[in-house]
Structure formats: structure tokens, C-alpha cells
Short mmCIF file of C-alpha atoms in Angstrom, two decimals:
data_model
loop_
_atom_site.label_atom_id
_atom_site.label_comp_id
_atom_site.label_asym_id
_atom_site.label_seq_id
_atom_site.Cartn_x
_atom_site.Cartn_y
_atom_site.Cartn_z
CA UNK A 182 -119.90 -163.56 78.20
CA UNK A 183 -116.85 -165.40 76.88
CA UNK A 184 -114.37 -163.78 74.47
CA UNK A 185 -112.50 -165.74 71.81
CA UNK A 186 -109.65 -164.19 69.83
CA UNK A 187 -108.84 -165.42 66.32
CA UNK A 188 -106.09 -163.28 64.81
CA UNK A 189 -105.90 -165.52 61.71
CA UNK A 190 -109.57 -166.07 60.87
CA UNK A 191 -110.53 -168.20 57.87
CA UNK A 192 -113.36 -169.47 55.75
CA UNK A 193 -113.30 -173.26 56.19
CA UNK A 194 -114.41 -175.12 53.06
CA UNK A 195 -115.06 -178.87 53.25
CA UNK A 196 -115.18 -181.02 50.11
CA UNK A 197 -116.42 -184.60 50.31
CA UNK A 198 -115.28 -187.07 47.62
CA UNK A 199 -115.97 -190.80 47.24
CA UNK A 200 -112.22 -191.53 47.31
CA UNK A 201 -109.18 -189.24 47.29
CA UNK A 202 -106.50 -190.33 44.82
CA UNK A 203 -103.29 -188.46 43.93
CA UNK A 204 -102.93 -187.24 40.32
CA UNK A 205 -106.64 -187.80 39.58
CA UNK A 206 -109.72 -185.67 38.95
CA UNK A 207 -112.45 -185.91 41.58
CA UNK A 208 -116.20 -185.41 41.56
CA UNK A 209 -117.18 -183.58 44.75
CA UNK A 210 -120.35 -184.95 46.35
CA UNK A 211 -120.85 -182.16 48.90
CA UNK A 212 -119.44 -178.69 49.66
CA UNK A 213 -119.88 -176.83 52.95
CA UNK A 214 -118.52 -173.49 54.18
CA UNK A 215 -118.11 -172.33 57.78
CA UNK A 216 -116.35 -169.44 59.53
CA UNK A 217 -113.02 -170.87 60.68
CA UNK A 218 -109.84 -170.30 62.56
CA UNK A 219 -109.36 -171.84 65.98
CA UNK A 220 -111.10 -169.15 68.02
CA UNK A 221 -114.17 -169.07 65.77
CA UNK A 222 -114.43 -172.86 66.00
CA UNK A 223 -114.26 -172.55 69.79
CA UNK A 224 -116.93 -169.84 69.78
CA UNK A 225 -119.31 -171.87 67.63
CA UNK A 226 -119.11 -174.83 70.02
CA UNK A 227 -119.59 -172.56 73.04
CA UNK A 228 -122.65 -170.96 71.44
CA UNK A 229 -124.07 -174.41 70.68
CA UNK A 230 -123.64 -175.25 74.38
CA UNK A 231 -125.72 -172.19 75.29
CA UNK A 232 -122.99 -169.69 76.19
CA UNK A 233 -122.96 -166.06 75.07
CA UNK A 234 -119.76 -165.48 73.07
CA UNK A 235 -118.02 -162.47 71.57
CA UNK A 236 -115.55 -163.11 68.75
CA UNK A 237 -112.75 -160.77 67.78
CA UNK A 238 -109.72 -160.83 65.52
CA UNK A 239 -109.33 -159.69 61.91
CA UNK A 240 -111.54 -159.90 58.83
CA UNK A 241 -111.07 -158.58 55.31
CA UNK A 242 -112.10 -158.79 51.68
CA UNK A 243 -114.88 -160.82 50.10
CA UNK A 244 -113.96 -163.91 52.11
CA UNK A 245 -114.15 -161.91 55.33
CA UNK A 246 -117.63 -160.67 54.42
CA UNK A 247 -118.79 -164.28 53.95
CA UNK A 248 -117.36 -165.13 57.39
CA UNK A 249 -119.19 -162.23 59.04
CA UNK A 250 -122.47 -162.94 57.24
CA UNK A 251 -122.40 -166.52 58.51
CA UNK A 252 -121.45 -165.47 62.05
CA UNK A 253 -124.47 -163.17 62.13
CA UNK A 254 -126.71 -166.22 61.77
CA UNK A 255 -125.30 -167.96 64.89
CA UNK A 256 -127.51 -167.43 67.98
CA UNK A 257 -125.61 -166.21 71.03
CA UNK A 258 -122.60 -164.89 69.10
CA UNK A 259 -121.48 -161.24 68.94
CA UNK A 260 -119.20 -160.14 66.08
CA UNK A 261 -116.43 -157.77 67.23
CA UNK A 262 -113.99 -158.54 64.38
CA UNK A 263 -111.67 -155.73 63.24
CA UNK A 264 -111.68 -154.90 59.50
CA UNK A 265 -108.37 -155.01 57.60
CA UNK A 266 -107.45 -154.21 54.02
CA UNK A 267 -106.14 -157.68 53.05
CA UNK A 268 -108.42 -160.66 52.43
CA UNK A 269 -109.26 -163.31 55.03
CA UNK A 270 -107.69 -166.68 54.18
CA UNK A 271 -109.43 -169.91 53.22
CA UNK A 272 -108.78 -173.47 54.38
CA UNK A 273 -109.76 -176.54 52.38
CA UNK A 274 -110.58 -179.91 53.97
CA UNK A 275 -111.00 -182.82 51.54
CA UNK A 276 -112.81 -185.74 53.16
CA UNK A 277 -112.37 -189.20 51.67
CA UNK A 278 -115.79 -190.81 52.21
CA UNK A 279 -114.35 -194.30 51.76
CA UNK A 280 -111.79 -194.08 54.55
CA UNK A 281 -113.05 -191.11 56.56
CA UNK A 282 -109.57 -189.54 56.33
CA UNK A 283 -109.16 -185.80 55.76
CA UNK A 284 -106.55 -183.87 53.77
CA UNK A 285 -106.11 -180.24 54.90
CA UNK A 286 -104.91 -177.30 52.77
CA UNK A 287 -104.33 -173.97 54.57
CA UNK A 288 -103.77 -170.63 52.86
CA UNK A 289 -101.47 -168.06 54.51
CA UNK A 290 -103.17 -165.29 56.44
CA UNK A 291 -103.42 -161.62 55.39
CA UNK A 292 -100.63 -159.19 56.24
CA UNK A 293 -101.71 -156.96 59.14
CA UNK A 294 -100.60 -153.32 59.05
CA UNK A 295 -99.25 -151.65 62.25
CA UNK A 296 -102.31 -149.38 62.47
CA UNK A 297 -104.62 -152.41 62.19
CA UNK A 298 -102.76 -154.21 64.99
CA UNK A 299 -103.04 -151.10 67.19
CA UNK A 300 -106.77 -150.86 66.50
CA UNK A 301 -107.21 -154.48 67.52
CA UNK A 302 -105.33 -154.04 70.81
CA UNK A 303 -107.49 -151.05 71.75
CA UNK A 304 -110.71 -152.93 70.93
CA UNK A 305 -109.53 -156.02 72.85
CA UNK A 306 -108.74 -154.01 75.96
CA UNK A 307 -112.16 -152.35 75.81
CA UNK A 308 -113.91 -155.74 75.60
CA UNK A 309 -112.15 -157.40 78.55
CA UNK A 310 -114.03 -155.84 81.52
CA UNK A 311 -117.34 -157.45 80.48
CA UNK A 312 -115.88 -160.95 79.95
CA UNK A 313 -115.92 -164.01 82.23
CA UNK A 314 -113.01 -165.65 80.35
CA UNK A 315 -110.93 -165.20 77.21
CA UNK A 316 -109.36 -167.68 74.79
CA UNK A 317 -106.40 -166.67 72.60
CA UNK A 318 -106.31 -169.14 69.74
CA UNK A 319 -104.31 -170.10 66.70
CA UNK A 320 -101.51 -168.81 64.52
CA UNK A 321 -100.40 -165.21 64.02
CA UNK A 322 -100.93 -163.66 60.59
CA UNK A 323 -98.01 -161.83 58.95
CA UNK A 324 -97.40 -158.39 60.45
CA UNK A 325 -98.50 -159.30 63.98
CA UNK A 326 -95.55 -159.31 66.45
CA UNK A 327 -94.39 -162.75 67.59
CA UNK A 328 -94.89 -161.67 71.20
CA UNK A 329 -98.49 -160.59 70.56
CA UNK A 330 -100.09 -163.26 72.73
CA UNK A 331 -97.84 -162.44 75.67
CA UNK A 332 -99.13 -158.87 75.59
CA UNK A 333 -102.75 -160.00 75.27
CA UNK A 334 -102.30 -162.40 78.21
CA UNK A 335 -100.97 -159.56 80.37
CA UNK A 336 -103.90 -157.30 79.44
CA UNK A 337 -106.40 -160.03 80.38
CA UNK A 338 -104.69 -160.69 83.70
CA UNK A 339 -104.57 -156.97 84.49
CA UNK A 340 -108.35 -156.90 83.91
CA UNK A 341 -108.84 -159.92 86.20
CA UNK A 342 -110.11 -162.14 83.36
CA UNK A 343 -109.00 -165.83 83.24
CA UNK A 344 -107.11 -166.45 80.00
CA UNK A 345 -106.56 -169.66 78.01
CA UNK A 346 -103.77 -169.72 75.41
CA UNK A 347 -103.86 -172.20 72.50
CA UNK A 348 -101.05 -171.62 70.03
CA UNK A 349 -97.65 -173.09 69.18
CA UNK A 350 -93.97 -172.36 68.54
CA UNK A 351 -92.43 -169.05 69.54
CA UNK A 352 -95.80 -167.34 70.19
CA UNK A 353 -96.53 -170.10 72.75
CA UNK A 354 -93.09 -169.85 74.36
CA UNK A 355 -93.42 -166.10 74.81
CA UNK A 356 -97.06 -166.35 75.82
CA UNK A 357 -96.33 -168.89 78.58
CA UNK A 358 -93.83 -166.48 80.12
CA UNK A 359 -96.72 -164.02 80.59
CA UNK A 360 -98.33 -166.58 82.95
CA UNK A 361 -101.67 -167.54 81.35
CA UNK A 362 -104.19 -169.40 83.50
CA UNK A 363 -104.28 -172.37 81.10
CA UNK A 364 -102.53 -173.63 77.98
CA UNK A 365 -103.74 -176.49 75.76
CA UNK A 366 -100.87 -177.79 73.61
CA UNK A 367 -100.78 -181.09 71.77
CA UNK A 368 -97.85 -183.43 72.38
CA UNK A 369 -95.73 -182.00 69.56
CA UNK A 370 -96.30 -178.41 70.69
CA UNK A 371 -95.57 -179.37 74.29
CA UNK A 372 -92.34 -181.13 73.32
CA UNK A 373 -91.25 -178.12 71.27
CA UNK A 374 -91.93 -175.84 74.25
CA UNK A 375 -90.20 -177.94 76.91
CA UNK A 376 -87.80 -180.26 75.07
CA UNK A 377 -89.44 -183.28 76.74
CA UNK A 378 -91.34 -186.00 74.89
CA UNK A 379 -92.71 -187.50 78.13
CA UNK A 380 -96.14 -185.83 78.54
CA UNK A 381 -96.31 -185.72 82.35
CA UNK A 382 -92.81 -184.33 82.71
CA UNK A 383 -93.49 -181.85 79.91
CA UNK A 384 -96.71 -180.55 81.49
CA UNK A 385 -94.89 -180.04 84.78
CA UNK A 386 -92.12 -178.16 83.02
CA UNK A 387 -94.65 -175.97 81.18
CA UNK A 388 -96.09 -174.99 84.55
CA UNK A 389 -92.63 -174.04 85.79
CA UNK A 390 -92.25 -171.85 82.71
CA UNK A 391 -95.32 -169.83 83.69
CA UNK A 392 -98.60 -171.58 82.83
CA UNK A 393 -100.83 -171.98 85.88
CA UNK A 394 -102.49 -175.11 84.43
CA UNK A 395 -101.62 -177.29 81.44
CA UNK A 396 -104.01 -179.58 79.56
CA UNK A 397 -102.12 -181.63 76.98
CA UNK A 398 -103.99 -183.15 74.07
CA UNK A 399 -102.82 -186.72 73.52
CA UNK A 400 -104.79 -187.23 70.30
CA UNK A 401 -106.84 -190.42 70.32
CA UNK A 402 -105.66 -191.12 73.88
CA UNK A 403 -107.48 -188.12 75.36
CA UNK A 404 -106.18 -185.42 77.71
CA UNK A 405 -103.60 -185.05 80.48
CA UNK A 406 -104.11 -182.18 82.93
CA UNK A 407 -101.54 -180.83 85.39
CA UNK A 408 -102.97 -178.09 87.62
CA UNK A 409 -102.44 -176.58 91.08
CA UNK A 410 -105.44 -178.66 92.23
CA UNK A 411 -104.09 -182.00 90.98
CA UNK A 412 -103.32 -184.21 87.97
CA UNK A 413 -105.86 -186.11 85.85
CA UNK A 414 -106.04 -188.23 82.72
CA UNK A 415 -109.25 -188.32 80.65
CA UNK A 416 -109.70 -190.88 77.86
CA UNK A 417 -112.49 -191.48 75.31
CA UNK A 418 -114.33 -194.81 75.47
CA UNK A 419 -113.06 -196.00 72.07
CA UNK A 420 -110.81 -195.05 69.16
CA UNK A 421 -112.85 -192.98 66.72
CA UNK A 422 -112.60 -192.55 62.95
CA UNK A 423 -113.71 -189.38 61.21
CA UNK A 424 -112.73 -185.79 60.48
CA UNK A 425 -110.42 -184.46 63.24
CA UNK A 426 -110.65 -180.84 62.04
CA UNK A 427 -111.72 -178.69 64.97
CA UNK A 428 -111.42 -181.45 67.59
CA UNK A 429 -108.77 -179.55 69.51
CA UNK A 430 -110.90 -176.42 69.37
CA UNK A 431 -113.77 -178.37 70.91
CA UNK A 432 -111.42 -179.31 73.74
CA UNK A 433 -110.79 -175.60 74.34
CA UNK A 434 -114.55 -174.92 74.28
CA UNK A 435 -115.16 -177.69 76.80
CA UNK A 436 -112.46 -176.38 79.12
CA UNK A 437 -113.75 -172.80 78.90
CA UNK A 438 -117.34 -173.91 79.38
CA UNK A 439 -116.32 -175.89 82.45
CA UNK A 440 -114.39 -172.91 83.81
CA UNK A 441 -117.28 -170.44 83.58
CA UNK A 442 -119.69 -173.10 84.90
CA UNK A 443 -117.29 -173.59 87.85
CA UNK A 444 -117.03 -177.34 87.32
CA UNK A 445 -114.33 -179.37 89.10
CA UNK A 446 -111.41 -180.40 86.90
CA UNK A 447 -112.54 -184.00 86.28
CA UNK A 448 -115.89 -182.76 84.96
CA UNK A 449 -114.22 -180.12 82.77
CA UNK A 450 -111.99 -182.78 81.24
CA UNK A 451 -114.91 -185.16 80.71
CA UNK A 452 -116.83 -182.43 78.86
CA UNK A 453 -113.78 -181.53 76.77
CA UNK A 454 -113.05 -185.12 75.70
CA UNK A 455 -116.70 -185.83 74.85
CA UNK A 456 -116.93 -182.66 72.74
CA UNK A 457 -113.69 -183.49 70.96
CA UNK A 458 -114.85 -187.02 70.15
CA UNK A 459 -118.23 -185.75 68.96
CA UNK A 460 -116.42 -183.30 66.65
CA UNK A 461 -114.43 -186.13 65.04
CA UNK A 462 -117.74 -187.90 64.35
CA UNK A 463 -119.45 -184.86 62.82
CA UNK A 464 -119.75 -184.71 59.01
CA UNK A 465 -118.70 -181.02 58.78
CA UNK A 466 -115.39 -179.52 59.95
CA UNK A 467 -115.71 -177.47 63.12
CA UNK A 468 -119.11 -178.84 64.17
CA UNK A 469 -119.95 -181.47 66.78
CA UNK A 470 -122.51 -184.24 66.79
CA UNK A 471 -124.79 -183.38 69.71
CA UNK A 472 -126.27 -186.86 70.08
CA UNK A 473 -122.78 -188.37 70.11
CA UNK A 474 -121.64 -185.77 72.67
CA UNK A 475 -124.49 -186.54 75.05
CA UNK A 476 -123.90 -190.28 74.71
CA UNK A 477 -120.09 -190.05 75.08
CA UNK A 478 -120.15 -187.67 78.05
CA UNK A 479 -121.19 -190.47 80.36
CA UNK A 480 -118.51 -192.85 79.09
CA UNK A 481 -115.31 -190.78 79.35
CA UNK A 482 -112.92 -192.27 81.89
CA UNK A 483 -111.20 -189.78 84.21
CA UNK A 484 -108.48 -190.90 86.64
CA UNK A 485 -106.08 -188.88 88.77
CA UNK A 486 -105.36 -187.38 92.12
CA UNK A 487 -106.01 -184.15 94.00
CA UNK A 488 -102.98 -182.23 95.22
CA UNK A 489 -102.40 -182.11 98.96
CA UNK A 490 -103.53 -178.87 100.56
#
């Protein structure tokens, strides 16, 4: 079983329009809703790959009930979300069908009360012993301490559970100091953490700051991994056009899937890049195109070197 943590869950709503124009009215051609937030996106991809996944975090209000109702319909997924009094947020993705570009609108998260945060920590600690790996994903809602992820990393490590951290800003800086097994920043997040805009140097510095392994997302150029076992670069076969929402979360799912399947690093990176690319090509935010994934998996280029023993 894999555990994903989404402290700032959401209901992701995707609108498709023939063309998006500022200062104009638009006729929407299609509307879809999916449970969202980075950890829930990761969990959905993991479940689609055949893994058993438990999801936890916060849920509240009418929006939260919609999220939980839809999660209940996903095979292989266990709902361990903690109820709160404030309403779960919504995110809006507007897809321009003419260009394939997406405009994203994100509501703020609900304010979490101290008692609600305490209840979550107790539930999280109880879940850890039965987990093969845990992913801590996304932003912190108001009311959650900025050092929350650092504490959750320490609890996972104390339980002997490998932990992946995917966040940004001060929560990432504090979380790295708790020595997670893996972080997955993009280039902007990595530069903010380390002060370096050179990806290889920045990944090395992030390891010195506490992360055991670092996989940097380079956008359309793929992934760069710096680990105790070696360094690798994985690139997709071509530049893709589509909806990038959830592509980074698919990278996390691929890395976690590869970890629990005990794949070598090059194979983990290949899976992660193929899933990310297949997510860009999918018509709905947070989903991946399975046929595209299976076709792309054999075409991802992975280069690098193994560290000397």
C-alpha cells in the first residue's frame, strides 16, 4: 500500500472552449470534475497503474463531499481524509481547444484549526506502519504550520517508510532539512531552494541540504536525477502540446511506482517521463492517456552514469 498526503485537496474543474479570449463571453463545450490536489492526482495515477493507494489530508463542505464521492468510485483507492469545518477549495482549468493551451485558476484552501491539524497528525502516524512508501504533496492550507512537512518526514522515517516530498518555498526548505528520501522540485523551486539556476549544481546542493535523492523536473526537457547510486537524465521523444495540469504529479506517481516495484533508477525515470508526457496528451486534467503512455515508455531516452562503489 502507498500513502499519498494532500493537505490542500481540491475539486478540479476543467472547462473546454473553442478559443479563449480576454474580455469576451465563452460557450463551454465540455465540463469535467475530478478530485484534485497534487497527492490525489498522484494517487489516481498509481491506482490506474494497479497499485493499492490510501489518500489522506483534509476535506470539508459540499465540495469535499463531491471529492469523496468521486474517490469512492476509484478501484484500488482507500479514503482516509480528515473532515474539517471549512470547505474544500476548487481549481478551474480553461482549455483553449484551438491552441491546446490551459489557463489555471486556483482558489485558496480552507483554514485548518489547531484541533484539526492534531487529528490529522495522529491519523497519519497510525497509517504509516502498513505503508510501503509515502508521498507528501502540494501546498499547505492556512492554519497548517510552515514546518508541517518536516515533521511528517520525520514521522515517516521513524516508521521506516520511504518518503517523497513534493512542495515548494519555505515548506520545501524546512522539509529538506528533515532528510526525505526523495524530493521532486521543478527548476524554479530548485533555484529558490539552493540559489543556483544550473540544474546539476542545484540538485547536488539540494542533496547536501538533506535530500537523499533529487529528481528535478525540467519541463519539456524531461528529468534530471542526482542520487547516491548515480546521475541520470531522462528526456521525452518529442516536444508535446496539450494540458500540462497534473504532469508533475504523474512524475511523482512514476517515481513512487518504480520505488515500490524496486526498479533501477533509469527504469523509474523512464516510467515517470512517459507518464508525464501521457498526462499532457490527455483531454482531462489529472488523467493520463494509457495508449500514449505505453507507446512513449519505449521511446524515452535515459543517459547517465552509476556512482563508483
